[in-house]
Coordinates of C-alpha atoms and ligand atoms in Angstrom, one line a residue:
M1 CA 98.8 142.4 -106.3
P2 CA 100.0 143.8 -103.0
E3 CA 99.5 147.6 -102.6
N4 CA 103.2 148.3 -102.9
A5 CA 105.0 146.3 -105.5
A6 CA 108.4 145.0 -104.5
W7 CA 111.4 146.7 -106.2
W8 CA 112.1 143.5 -108.2
Q9 CA 108.6 143.6 -109.6
K10 CA 109.4 147.0 -111.2
S11 CA 112.9 146.0 -112.3
T12 CA 114.5 144.7 -115.5
V13 CA 117.3 142.2 -115.2
Y14 CA 120.3 141.8 -117.6
Q15 CA 122.1 138.5 -117.8
I16 CA 125.9 138.5 -118.3
Y17 CA 127.7 135.4 -119.3
P18 CA 131.1 136.6 -118.0
R19 CA 133.2 134.4 -120.2
S20 CA 131.8 136.0 -123.3
F21 CA 131.0 139.6 -122.3
A22 CA 134.2 141.7 -122.2
D23 CA 137.8 140.7 -121.9
S24 CA 140.0 143.3 -120.2
N25 CA 143.4 141.5 -120.3
G26 CA 143.5 139.9 -123.8
D27 CA 143.5 136.3 -122.6
G28 CA 140.5 135.6 -124.8
I29 CA 138.2 135.1 -121.8
G30 CA 135.8 137.7 -120.5
D31 CA 136.4 138.9 -116.9
I32 CA 135.0 141.0 -114.1
A33 CA 137.2 144.1 -114.9
G34 CA 135.7 143.8 -118.4
I35 CA 132.2 144.0 -116.9
V36 CA 133.1 147.0 -114.8
S37 CA 134.3 148.8 -118.0
R38 CA 130.9 148.3 -119.5
L39 CA 128.7 149.4 -116.6
D40 CA 128.0 152.8 -118.1
Y41 CA 126.6 151.0 -121.2
L42 CA 124.3 149.0 -118.9
R43 CA 123.3 152.1 -116.9
D44 CA 122.3 153.8 -120.2
L45 CA 120.3 150.8 -121.2
G46 CA 118.4 151.3 -118.0
I47 CA 118.6 147.9 -116.4
D48 CA 118.3 147.6 -112.6
V49 CA 120.0 144.3 -111.9
I50 CA 122.7 142.1 -113.4
W51 CA 122.5 138.3 -113.2
L52 CA 126.1 137.1 -113.4
S53 CA 126.5 133.5 -114.6
P54 CA 128.9 131.8 -112.2
I55 CA 132.2 133.5 -111.5
F56 CA 133.4 131.2 -108.8
A57 CA 136.5 129.0 -108.7
S58 CA 135.9 126.2 -111.1
P59 CA 137.7 123.8 -113.5
M60 CA 135.2 125.0 -116.1
D61 CA 134.0 121.6 -117.2
D62 CA 130.6 123.3 -117.6
N63 CA 131.9 126.9 -117.9
G64 CA 131.6 127.6 -114.1
Y65 CA 128.4 125.6 -113.4
D66 CA 130.9 123.2 -111.7
I67 CA 132.1 125.1 -108.7
S68 CA 135.2 124.0 -106.8
D69 CA 135.1 126.8 -104.2
Y70 CA 132.0 128.8 -103.5
Q71 CA 133.9 131.5 -101.7
D72 CA 136.5 132.4 -104.3
I73 CA 136.6 133.7 -107.8
A74 CA 138.0 131.9 -110.8
P75 CA 141.4 133.5 -111.6
E76 CA 140.4 134.0 -115.3
F77 CA 137.6 136.2 -114.1
G78 CA 139.5 138.1 -111.4
T79 CA 139.6 138.2 -107.6
L80 CA 137.3 138.9 -104.7
D81 CA 138.6 142.5 -104.7
D82 CA 137.5 142.8 -108.3
F83 CA 134.1 141.4 -107.4
D84 CA 133.7 143.9 -104.5
R85 CA 134.6 146.7 -106.9
L86 CA 132.0 145.4 -109.3
V87 CA 129.3 145.5 -106.6
A88 CA 130.3 149.0 -105.5
E89 CA 130.6 150.4 -109.1
A90 CA 127.3 148.8 -110.1
R91 CA 125.6 150.2 -107.0
K92 CA 126.8 153.7 -107.9
R93 CA 124.9 153.3 -111.1
G94 CA 121.8 152.0 -109.4
I95 CA 122.4 148.4 -110.4
G96 CA 122.4 145.4 -108.1
I97 CA 124.3 142.1 -108.7
L98 CA 122.6 138.7 -108.7
L99 CA 124.9 135.7 -108.1
D100 CA 124.3 132.4 -109.7
L101 CA 123.8 129.9 -106.9
V102 CA 124.7 126.4 -108.1
V103 CA 123.9 124.1 -105.2
N104 CA 122.4 121.0 -106.7
H105 CA 126.0 119.9 -107.4
T106 CA 129.6 121.0 -107.1
S107 CA 132.7 120.3 -109.1
D108 CA 134.4 117.0 -108.5
E109 CA 137.4 119.2 -107.5
H110 CA 135.5 120.8 -104.6
R111 CA 137.2 119.9 -101.3
W112 CA 134.0 118.3 -100.1
F113 CA 134.0 115.8 -102.9
R114 CA 137.7 115.2 -102.6
D115 CA 137.1 114.3 -99.0
A116 CA 133.9 112.3 -99.7
R117 CA 135.5 110.0 -102.2
T118 CA 138.4 109.0 -100.0
A119 CA 136.6 106.3 -98.0
R120 CA 133.1 105.0 -97.3
D121 CA 133.3 106.5 -93.8
A122 CA 135.0 109.8 -94.9
P123 CA 133.7 112.7 -92.8
L124 CA 131.9 114.4 -95.8
R125 CA 130.9 111.2 -97.6
D126 CA 127.2 111.9 -97.0
F127 CA 127.4 115.4 -98.6
Y128 CA 127.0 113.5 -101.9
I129 CA 124.8 110.7 -103.1
W130 CA 126.4 107.2 -103.2
R131 CA 124.9 103.9 -104.0
D132 CA 126.1 100.3 -104.3
P133 CA 126.3 98.9 -107.8
A134 CA 123.3 97.0 -109.2
P135 CA 123.6 93.1 -108.9
D136 CA 125.1 93.1 -112.4
S137 CA 127.7 95.6 -111.1
G138 CA 126.2 98.3 -113.4
P139 CA 124.8 101.6 -112.3
P140 CA 122.3 101.5 -109.4
T141 CA 119.4 102.8 -111.5
D142 CA 118.9 103.7 -115.2
L143 CA 118.8 107.4 -114.6
K144 CA 120.4 109.4 -117.5
S145 CA 122.6 112.5 -117.2
V146 CA 121.3 115.6 -118.9
F147 CA 124.6 115.8 -120.8
G148 CA 124.4 112.2 -122.0
G149 CA 125.2 108.8 -120.6
P150 CA 124.3 107.4 -117.2
A151 CA 123.8 109.7 -114.3
W152 CA 126.0 107.4 -112.1
T153 CA 129.7 107.0 -112.2
L154 CA 131.6 104.3 -110.4
D155 CA 134.3 105.6 -108.1
P156 CA 136.8 102.6 -108.0
L157 CA 138.5 103.5 -104.8
T158 CA 135.4 102.9 -102.6
G159 CA 133.4 100.7 -105.1
Q160 CA 130.3 102.8 -105.0
Y161 CA 128.6 104.9 -107.7
Y162 CA 127.9 108.6 -107.2
L163 CA 125.0 110.5 -108.7
H164 CA 125.6 113.3 -111.2
Q165 CA 122.6 114.6 -113.2
F166 CA 125.0 116.7 -115.3
S167 CA 128.6 115.8 -116.2
R168 CA 130.4 113.2 -114.2
R169 CA 132.5 116.1 -113.0
Q170 CA 129.4 117.6 -111.4
P171 CA 128.5 115.3 -108.5
D172 CA 125.0 116.0 -107.0
L173 CA 124.9 117.2 -103.4
N174 CA 122.8 115.4 -100.8
W175 CA 120.3 117.9 -99.6
D176 CA 119.0 115.5 -97.1
N177 CA 122.1 116.0 -95.0
P178 CA 121.4 118.9 -92.5
D179 CA 125.1 119.7 -92.2
L180 CA 125.4 120.2 -95.9
R181 CA 122.4 122.5 -95.9
A182 CA 123.9 124.5 -93.0
E183 CA 127.1 124.9 -95.0
I184 CA 125.2 126.2 -98.0
Y185 CA 123.3 128.7 -96.0
R186 CA 126.4 129.9 -94.3
M187 CA 128.0 130.5 -97.7
M188 CA 124.9 132.3 -99.0
N189 CA 124.9 134.6 -95.9
W190 CA 128.6 135.4 -96.5
W191 CA 127.8 136.6 -100.1
Q192 CA 124.7 138.5 -98.9
D193 CA 127.0 140.4 -96.5
R194 CA 129.1 141.4 -99.4
G195 CA 126.1 143.4 -100.7
I196 CA 124.6 141.4 -103.5
A197 CA 121.0 142.0 -104.7
G198 CA 120.0 138.3 -104.7
F199 CA 120.5 134.9 -106.3
R200 CA 119.6 133.1 -109.5
M201 CA 119.3 129.5 -108.4
D202 CA 120.6 126.9 -110.8
V203 CA 118.2 123.9 -111.3
I204 CA 116.8 124.5 -107.9
D205 CA 113.8 122.1 -108.6
L206 CA 116.3 119.2 -108.4
I207 CA 117.4 119.7 -104.7
G208 CA 114.5 117.8 -103.1
K209 CA 115.0 114.6 -105.1
D210 CA 114.2 111.0 -104.0
V211 CA 116.6 109.3 -106.3
D212 CA 115.7 105.7 -105.2
K213 CA 112.2 106.3 -106.3
G214 CA 113.5 107.8 -109.6
I215 CA 112.2 111.3 -108.6
T216 CA 114.6 114.1 -109.5
A217 CA 112.7 117.3 -110.3
D218 CA 110.0 118.6 -108.0
G219 CA 110.8 116.0 -105.3
P220 CA 109.0 115.6 -102.0
R221 CA 111.3 117.7 -99.9
L222 CA 111.9 120.6 -102.3
H223 CA 109.6 123.2 -100.8
D224 CA 110.6 122.3 -97.2
Y225 CA 114.2 123.0 -98.2
L226 CA 113.4 126.2 -99.9
R227 CA 111.4 127.5 -96.9
E228 CA 114.3 126.5 -94.7
M229 CA 116.7 128.3 -97.0
H230 CA 114.5 131.4 -96.9
R231 CA 114.4 131.4 -93.1
S232 CA 118.1 130.8 -92.8
T233 CA 119.4 133.3 -95.4
F234 CA 117.5 135.9 -97.4
G235 CA 114.2 135.8 -95.4
G236 CA 115.0 139.0 -93.5
R237 CA 116.4 140.9 -96.4
D238 CA 114.9 142.5 -99.5
L239 CA 116.6 140.4 -102.2
L240 CA 115.5 139.1 -105.6
T241 CA 115.6 135.3 -105.8
V242 CA 114.8 133.5 -109.0
G243 CA 114.9 129.7 -109.2
E244 CA 115.5 127.8 -112.4
A245 CA 112.8 125.2 -112.5
W246 CA 112.3 123.3 -115.8
S247 CA 109.6 121.2 -114.1
A248 CA 107.6 124.2 -112.9
T249 CA 103.9 124.6 -113.8
P250 CA 101.7 127.6 -113.0
E251 CA 100.4 125.5 -110.0
S252 CA 103.8 124.8 -108.6
A253 CA 104.9 128.4 -109.4
L254 CA 102.4 129.5 -106.7
L255 CA 104.3 127.4 -104.2
Y256 CA 107.6 128.8 -105.1
S257 CA 106.6 132.4 -105.5
G258 CA 103.4 132.7 -103.5
R259 CA 103.4 135.9 -101.4
D260 CA 103.1 134.3 -98.0
R261 CA 104.9 131.1 -98.8
G262 CA 108.4 132.2 -97.7
E263 CA 110.3 130.7 -100.7
L264 CA 111.4 132.7 -103.8
S265 CA 110.5 135.9 -105.7
M266 CA 109.9 134.0 -108.9
V267 CA 110.9 131.0 -111.0
F268 CA 112.1 130.6 -114.6
Q269 CA 109.7 128.3 -116.3
F270 CA 110.4 126.7 -119.6
E271 CA 107.1 125.4 -120.9
H272 CA 107.3 127.8 -123.8
V273 CA 110.7 126.4 -124.6
T274 CA 110.2 122.7 -124.3
Q275 CA 106.9 122.7 -126.2
Q276 CA 109.0 123.7 -129.3
W277 CA 111.2 120.6 -128.9
H278 CA 111.0 117.5 -131.0
E279 CA 109.4 114.4 -129.5
T280 CA 112.3 112.1 -130.2
W281 CA 115.4 114.2 -130.7
G282 CA 114.5 117.0 -128.3
K283 CA 116.1 120.3 -129.0
W284 CA 118.6 118.7 -131.5
Q285 CA 115.9 118.5 -134.2
P286 CA 114.7 122.0 -135.3
K287 CA 110.9 122.4 -135.3
P288 CA 109.0 125.4 -136.6
F289 CA 107.7 127.9 -134.1
D290 CA 104.0 127.4 -133.2
L291 CA 102.6 130.8 -132.1
V292 CA 99.2 129.4 -131.0
A293 CA 100.8 126.8 -128.7
F294 CA 103.2 129.5 -127.4
K295 CA 100.3 131.9 -126.6
R296 CA 98.5 129.1 -124.8
V297 CA 101.4 128.7 -122.5
I298 CA 101.9 132.4 -121.9
D299 CA 98.2 132.9 -121.2
R300 CA 98.2 130.0 -118.7
W301 CA 101.2 131.5 -116.8
Q302 CA 100.0 135.1 -117.0
L303 CA 96.5 134.3 -115.8
G304 CA 97.6 131.5 -113.4
L305 CA 99.8 134.0 -111.5
A306 CA 97.4 137.0 -111.7
D307 CA 96.5 137.1 -108.0
D308 CA 99.5 135.6 -106.4
G309 CA 103.0 134.6 -107.3
W310 CA 105.1 136.4 -109.9
N311 CA 106.3 135.6 -113.5
S312 CA 109.8 135.9 -114.9
L313 CA 109.8 136.9 -118.6
F314 CA 112.5 135.9 -121.0
W315 CA 113.2 134.9 -124.6
G316 CA 116.8 133.7 -124.1
N317 CA 119.6 132.9 -121.7
H318 CA 123.0 131.2 -121.9
D319 CA 121.4 127.8 -122.5
L320 CA 119.0 128.8 -125.2
P321 CA 119.3 129.9 -128.8
R322 CA 119.2 133.6 -129.8
A323 CA 115.7 135.0 -129.5
V324 CA 115.6 136.6 -132.9
S325 CA 116.8 133.4 -134.6
K326 CA 114.3 131.2 -132.7
Y327 CA 111.2 133.3 -132.6
G328 CA 111.7 136.0 -135.1
D329 CA 113.6 136.3 -138.4
D330 CA 117.4 136.7 -138.3
G331 CA 117.5 137.5 -142.0
Q332 CA 115.5 140.1 -143.9
Y333 CA 113.4 141.2 -140.9
R334 CA 116.0 140.9 -138.1
V335 CA 115.6 144.5 -136.9
E336 CA 111.8 144.5 -137.1
S337 CA 111.4 141.1 -135.5
A338 CA 113.9 141.7 -132.7
K339 CA 111.9 144.9 -131.8
M340 CA 108.6 143.0 -132.1
L341 CA 109.8 140.3 -129.7
A342 CA 111.1 142.9 -127.2
T343 CA 107.8 144.7 -127.3
V344 CA 105.7 141.6 -126.7
L345 CA 107.9 140.5 -123.8
H346 CA 108.4 143.7 -122.0
F347 CA 104.7 144.6 -121.9
L348 CA 103.8 141.3 -120.2
R349 CA 103.3 141.1 -116.4
G350 CA 106.4 140.0 -114.6
T351 CA 110.1 140.8 -114.4
P352 CA 111.8 140.9 -117.8
Y353 CA 115.3 139.4 -118.3
V354 CA 117.5 140.5 -121.2
Y355 CA 120.3 138.2 -122.2
Q356 CA 123.5 139.9 -123.3
G357 CA 123.4 140.8 -127.0
E358 CA 119.7 140.3 -127.3
E359 CA 119.4 144.1 -127.0
I360 CA 121.3 144.5 -130.3
G361 CA 119.6 141.6 -132.1
M362 CA 122.5 139.1 -132.0
T363 CA 121.8 135.9 -133.9
N364 CA 122.6 132.2 -133.8
V365 CA 126.1 131.4 -135.0
P366 CA 126.5 129.5 -138.3
F367 CA 129.2 127.0 -137.1
Q368 CA 129.8 124.4 -139.8
R369 CA 132.1 122.0 -137.9
I370 CA 131.6 120.3 -134.6
G371 CA 135.1 121.4 -133.7
Q372 CA 133.9 125.0 -133.5
Y373 CA 131.6 124.2 -130.6
R374 CA 132.9 124.4 -127.0
D375 CA 129.8 123.4 -125.0
I376 CA 130.1 120.1 -123.1
E377 CA 126.4 119.3 -123.8
T378 CA 126.7 119.8 -127.5
L379 CA 129.9 117.8 -127.8
N380 CA 128.6 114.9 -125.7
M381 CA 125.2 114.8 -127.6
Y382 CA 127.0 114.8 -130.9
E383 CA 128.7 111.5 -129.9
E384 CA 125.5 110.1 -128.5
H385 CA 123.3 111.0 -131.5
L386 CA 125.9 109.6 -134.0
A387 CA 126.1 106.4 -131.9
A388 CA 122.3 106.2 -132.1
G389 CA 122.5 106.2 -135.9
R390 CA 121.8 109.9 -136.7
S391 CA 123.7 111.6 -139.4
A392 CA 126.3 114.3 -138.5
A393 CA 124.4 116.7 -140.9
A394 CA 121.1 116.2 -139.1
F395 CA 122.7 116.8 -135.7
M396 CA 124.6 119.9 -136.9
A397 CA 121.3 121.4 -138.2
G398 CA 119.9 120.8 -134.7
A399 CA 123.0 122.4 -133.1
R400 CA 122.8 125.4 -135.3
A401 CA 119.2 125.9 -134.2
N402 CA 119.5 125.1 -130.5
S403 CA 123.1 124.5 -129.2
R404 CA 123.9 126.5 -126.1
D405 CA 126.9 128.0 -127.9
N406 CA 124.6 130.1 -130.0
A407 CA 124.2 132.3 -126.9
R408 CA 127.8 132.0 -125.8
T409 CA 129.7 133.6 -128.7
P410 CA 131.4 136.9 -127.7
M411 CA 129.3 140.0 -127.1
Q412 CA 129.5 142.2 -130.3
W413 CA 130.7 145.6 -129.2
S414 CA 132.1 146.9 -132.5
A415 CA 133.1 145.9 -136.0
E416 CA 136.7 145.3 -134.8
P417 CA 138.2 141.8 -134.8
H418 CA 136.2 139.4 -132.6
G419 CA 133.5 142.1 -132.2
G420 CA 135.8 144.1 -130.0
F421 CA 135.4 141.5 -127.2
T422 CA 139.1 140.8 -126.9
T423 CA 142.4 141.8 -128.3
G424 CA 143.6 138.2 -128.0
T425 CA 142.1 135.0 -129.4
P426 CA 138.6 134.4 -128.0
W427 CA 137.8 131.1 -126.3
I428 CA 135.0 130.6 -128.8
E429 CA 134.8 132.2 -132.3
A430 CA 132.8 135.4 -132.6
N431 CA 129.8 135.4 -134.9
P432 CA 131.0 136.6 -138.3
N433 CA 128.1 139.0 -138.5
H434 CA 129.8 141.2 -135.8
D435 CA 130.9 143.5 -138.6
R436 CA 127.4 144.8 -139.0
I437 CA 125.6 143.7 -135.8
N438 CA 127.3 145.5 -132.9
V439 CA 126.8 148.0 -130.1
A440 CA 128.8 150.8 -131.8
A441 CA 126.6 150.7 -134.9
Q442 CA 123.4 151.1 -132.8
S443 CA 124.4 153.4 -129.9
D444 CA 123.5 156.7 -131.6
D445 CA 120.7 155.4 -133.8
D446 CA 117.2 156.1 -132.6
A447 CA 115.8 153.5 -135.0
S448 CA 118.0 150.7 -133.6
I449 CA 117.1 147.6 -131.7
L450 CA 119.2 149.0 -128.8
A451 CA 117.1 152.2 -128.8
C452 CA 113.9 150.1 -128.7
Y453 CA 115.2 148.2 -125.6
R454 CA 116.2 151.4 -123.9
R455 CA 112.7 152.8 -124.4
L456 CA 110.9 149.6 -123.2
I457 CA 113.0 149.4 -120.1
G458 CA 112.4 153.1 -119.4
L459 CA 108.6 152.8 -119.9
R460 CA 108.4 150.0 -117.3
K461 CA 109.9 152.4 -114.7
T462 CA 107.3 155.0 -115.3
L463 CA 104.1 153.2 -116.1
P464 CA 102.4 151.4 -113.2
V465 CA 100.0 149.7 -115.6
M466 CA 103.0 148.1 -117.3
Q467 CA 104.4 146.9 -113.9
T468 CA 101.3 145.5 -112.2
G469 CA 98.3 145.9 -114.5
R470 CA 96.0 142.9 -115.2
Y471 CA 96.7 140.9 -118.3
A472 CA 93.9 140.1 -120.8
P473 CA 94.6 138.1 -123.9
H474 CA 92.8 138.4 -127.2
L475 CA 92.8 136.6 -130.6
S476 CA 94.2 133.5 -128.9
D477 CA 93.6 131.2 -131.9
H478 CA 95.1 133.6 -134.4
P479 CA 98.1 131.8 -136.0
A480 CA 100.1 135.0 -136.8
V481 CA 99.2 137.7 -134.3
M482 CA 99.6 138.1 -130.5
A483 CA 97.3 140.6 -128.9
Y484 CA 96.8 141.5 -125.3
E485 CA 95.8 144.3 -123.0
R486 CA 97.2 145.4 -119.6
L487 CA 94.7 147.1 -117.4
L488 CA 95.0 149.2 -114.2
D489 CA 92.6 151.7 -112.6
G490 CA 91.0 152.8 -115.9
E491 CA 94.4 152.8 -117.7
R492 CA 94.8 150.5 -120.6
I493 CA 97.6 149.4 -122.9
V494 CA 96.9 147.4 -126.0
V495 CA 99.8 145.4 -127.5
L496 CA 99.5 143.9 -131.0
A497 CA 102.3 141.9 -132.8
N498 CA 102.7 140.1 -136.1
F499 CA 104.9 137.1 -135.7
T500 CA 105.3 136.5 -139.5
G501 CA 107.1 138.0 -142.4
A502 CA 103.8 138.7 -144.3
D503 CA 101.2 141.5 -144.0
V504 CA 98.3 140.4 -141.8
H505 CA 94.8 141.9 -142.2
L506 CA 92.9 142.0 -138.9
D507 CA 89.4 142.6 -137.8
L508 CA 89.8 144.0 -134.4
P509 CA 87.5 142.9 -131.5
D510 CA 85.7 145.8 -129.9
A511 CA 87.8 145.6 -126.8
L512 CA 90.9 146.6 -128.7
K513 CA 89.5 149.6 -130.5
G514 CA 90.0 153.2 -129.6
T515 CA 92.2 156.2 -129.9
G516 CA 95.2 156.5 -127.7
K517 CA 98.9 157.3 -127.5
V518 CA 101.6 155.2 -129.2
L519 CA 104.1 154.2 -126.6
I520 CA 106.3 152.2 -128.9
A521 CA 106.1 151.0 -132.5
N522 CA 108.5 149.5 -135.0
Y523 CA 106.7 151.0 -138.1
P524 CA 105.0 154.4 -138.4
R525 CA 101.6 154.0 -136.7
S526 CA 98.9 156.4 -135.3
G527 CA 97.2 155.8 -132.0
D528 CA 93.9 155.2 -133.8
L529 CA 92.7 151.6 -133.7
G530 CA 89.6 151.2 -135.9
A531 CA 87.6 148.1 -136.9
A532 CA 90.2 146.8 -139.3
L533 CA 93.9 147.2 -139.8
T534 CA 96.9 145.7 -141.6
L535 CA 100.0 144.7 -139.7
A536 CA 103.3 144.9 -141.7
P537 CA 105.8 142.0 -141.4
F538 CA 106.8 141.6 -137.8
E539 CA 105.1 144.8 -136.9
A540 CA 104.4 145.4 -133.2
F541 CA 103.2 148.4 -131.2
A542 CA 101.8 149.3 -127.8
I543 CA 99.1 152.0 -127.4
A544 CA 98.0 153.5 -124.1
F545 CA 94.4 154.6 -123.6
D546 CA 93.1 156.4 -120.6
S547 CA 89.5 155.6 -121.2
K548 CA 87.3 152.5 -121.6
P549 CA 87.3 150.8 -125.0
T550 CA 85.0 152.3 -127.6
G551 CA 82.6 150.5 -129.9
Ligands
NOJ601 C1 121.5 125.0 -115.7 C2 122.5 126.0 -116.2 O1 121.8 127.1 -116.7 C3 123.3 125.3 -117.2 O2 124.1 126.2 -118.0 C4 124.1 124.2 -116.5 O3 124.9 123.5 -117.5 C5 123.3 123.3 -115.7 N1 122.2 124.0 -115.0 C6 124.1 122.5 -114.7 O4 124.5 123.4 -113.7

């Protein structure tokens, strides 16, 4: 750990999915003015940074992850003036704005692609990835799109296929073209000059691909391009950069986020997510949560990045199910388990990310009909799974567990219609439980999930051991309990958490015993940790000691 931790190593980030956060004009779609109107709420929560999912001009085939103009704002979200106002108003409250940099692909409506597809020798043809048909006139390779079907679409005008790892309306950019890279860096500098705090980088591990060899993630040129990007854009500035990297391992994370590497601040890694997916049906087949496997992943990452590199910490985002539904209990123990999950995550070493609504314990949505879903991936996969012979009921059970729309229903501000998100008709239905799970119901309640998040976020600001202390895991094979210490200069924090809805009796290892001060707890608890204790359902607490362990 460097002597002086960077500002983003002490920060907590809050992710906003603008479409679903707050609608200021009643058109049913969240917008930038809506976000501005909720900045005081975020200041009171204590967060330092907002990661804004894309707000750029877009036909919204993938809700903005298909950008048609990198330097303009989608009209449903507002204008560049609105954006500047957001940056300024957020700054007044000590909050920075992270933009979502989607540069593996653009929309098919981007002017670059419109030009590229006009002729084989069009000036910008090489900004995208074109290949001749296979001898049978089919796609050049058997690469599949993440959203279903082939990753190649034939463009009849020029008789070649273009690559799209996501929807056919999201053509992949050709990062091997230096002019394309220069255009991206110019655009990034333009946003940096507008005063942003950094970038979240969409599927950044895909930009160095070698598609003819079938290599998409973690390709041979990935780290060269990231170092070049760093030199050409944020290298001289003090920004937070976080790359989405589904392929990342603790070893490659050291390349991305190593102190002297000149790449990124950190990556989002997903090993703890994908290890919970089904072998055949992936996330579309619910699988029970396996705590021991989960802890193994967390330990590998915490220990693997102990001396260099940096971890991001998150339970959810706009692509993942609601944390309390996936890892906790969204029924009887919703409040206890949401607090437990928050406690476990925020005491780990790394930068915590809170996804909108997580801080009030929002849950997965109980949609019954495929027509209630809006997400392109869910809709495409429904067709694909049914064509492969799966029953609609089996798919729907998977969607209720893991569809991206679980995270995309409107933010629940109050018990009013649509959770107070809009006065119009929301673009996606609100979760019916907004009448009891909402911000208004928790704002003034010290025992609420929201109060727990405020406290955790506040503690990180004041406790150096929470920011940079060493991580030491315990009880790794225990099927119900997660236990770890954080250690710094004689200071010590012990975190214990029960991931089940039953009492758990524990014999504590000597290292965890002692008498200290309770920093946070979701049940009444003294700071005395003796030889044995019983953890109540989903109980979690953190205790600070200023001495060596006893016993
Ligand atoms: C990852 C984003 O998080 C997801 O929402 C999007 O669909 C894909 N990348 C494609 O941009």
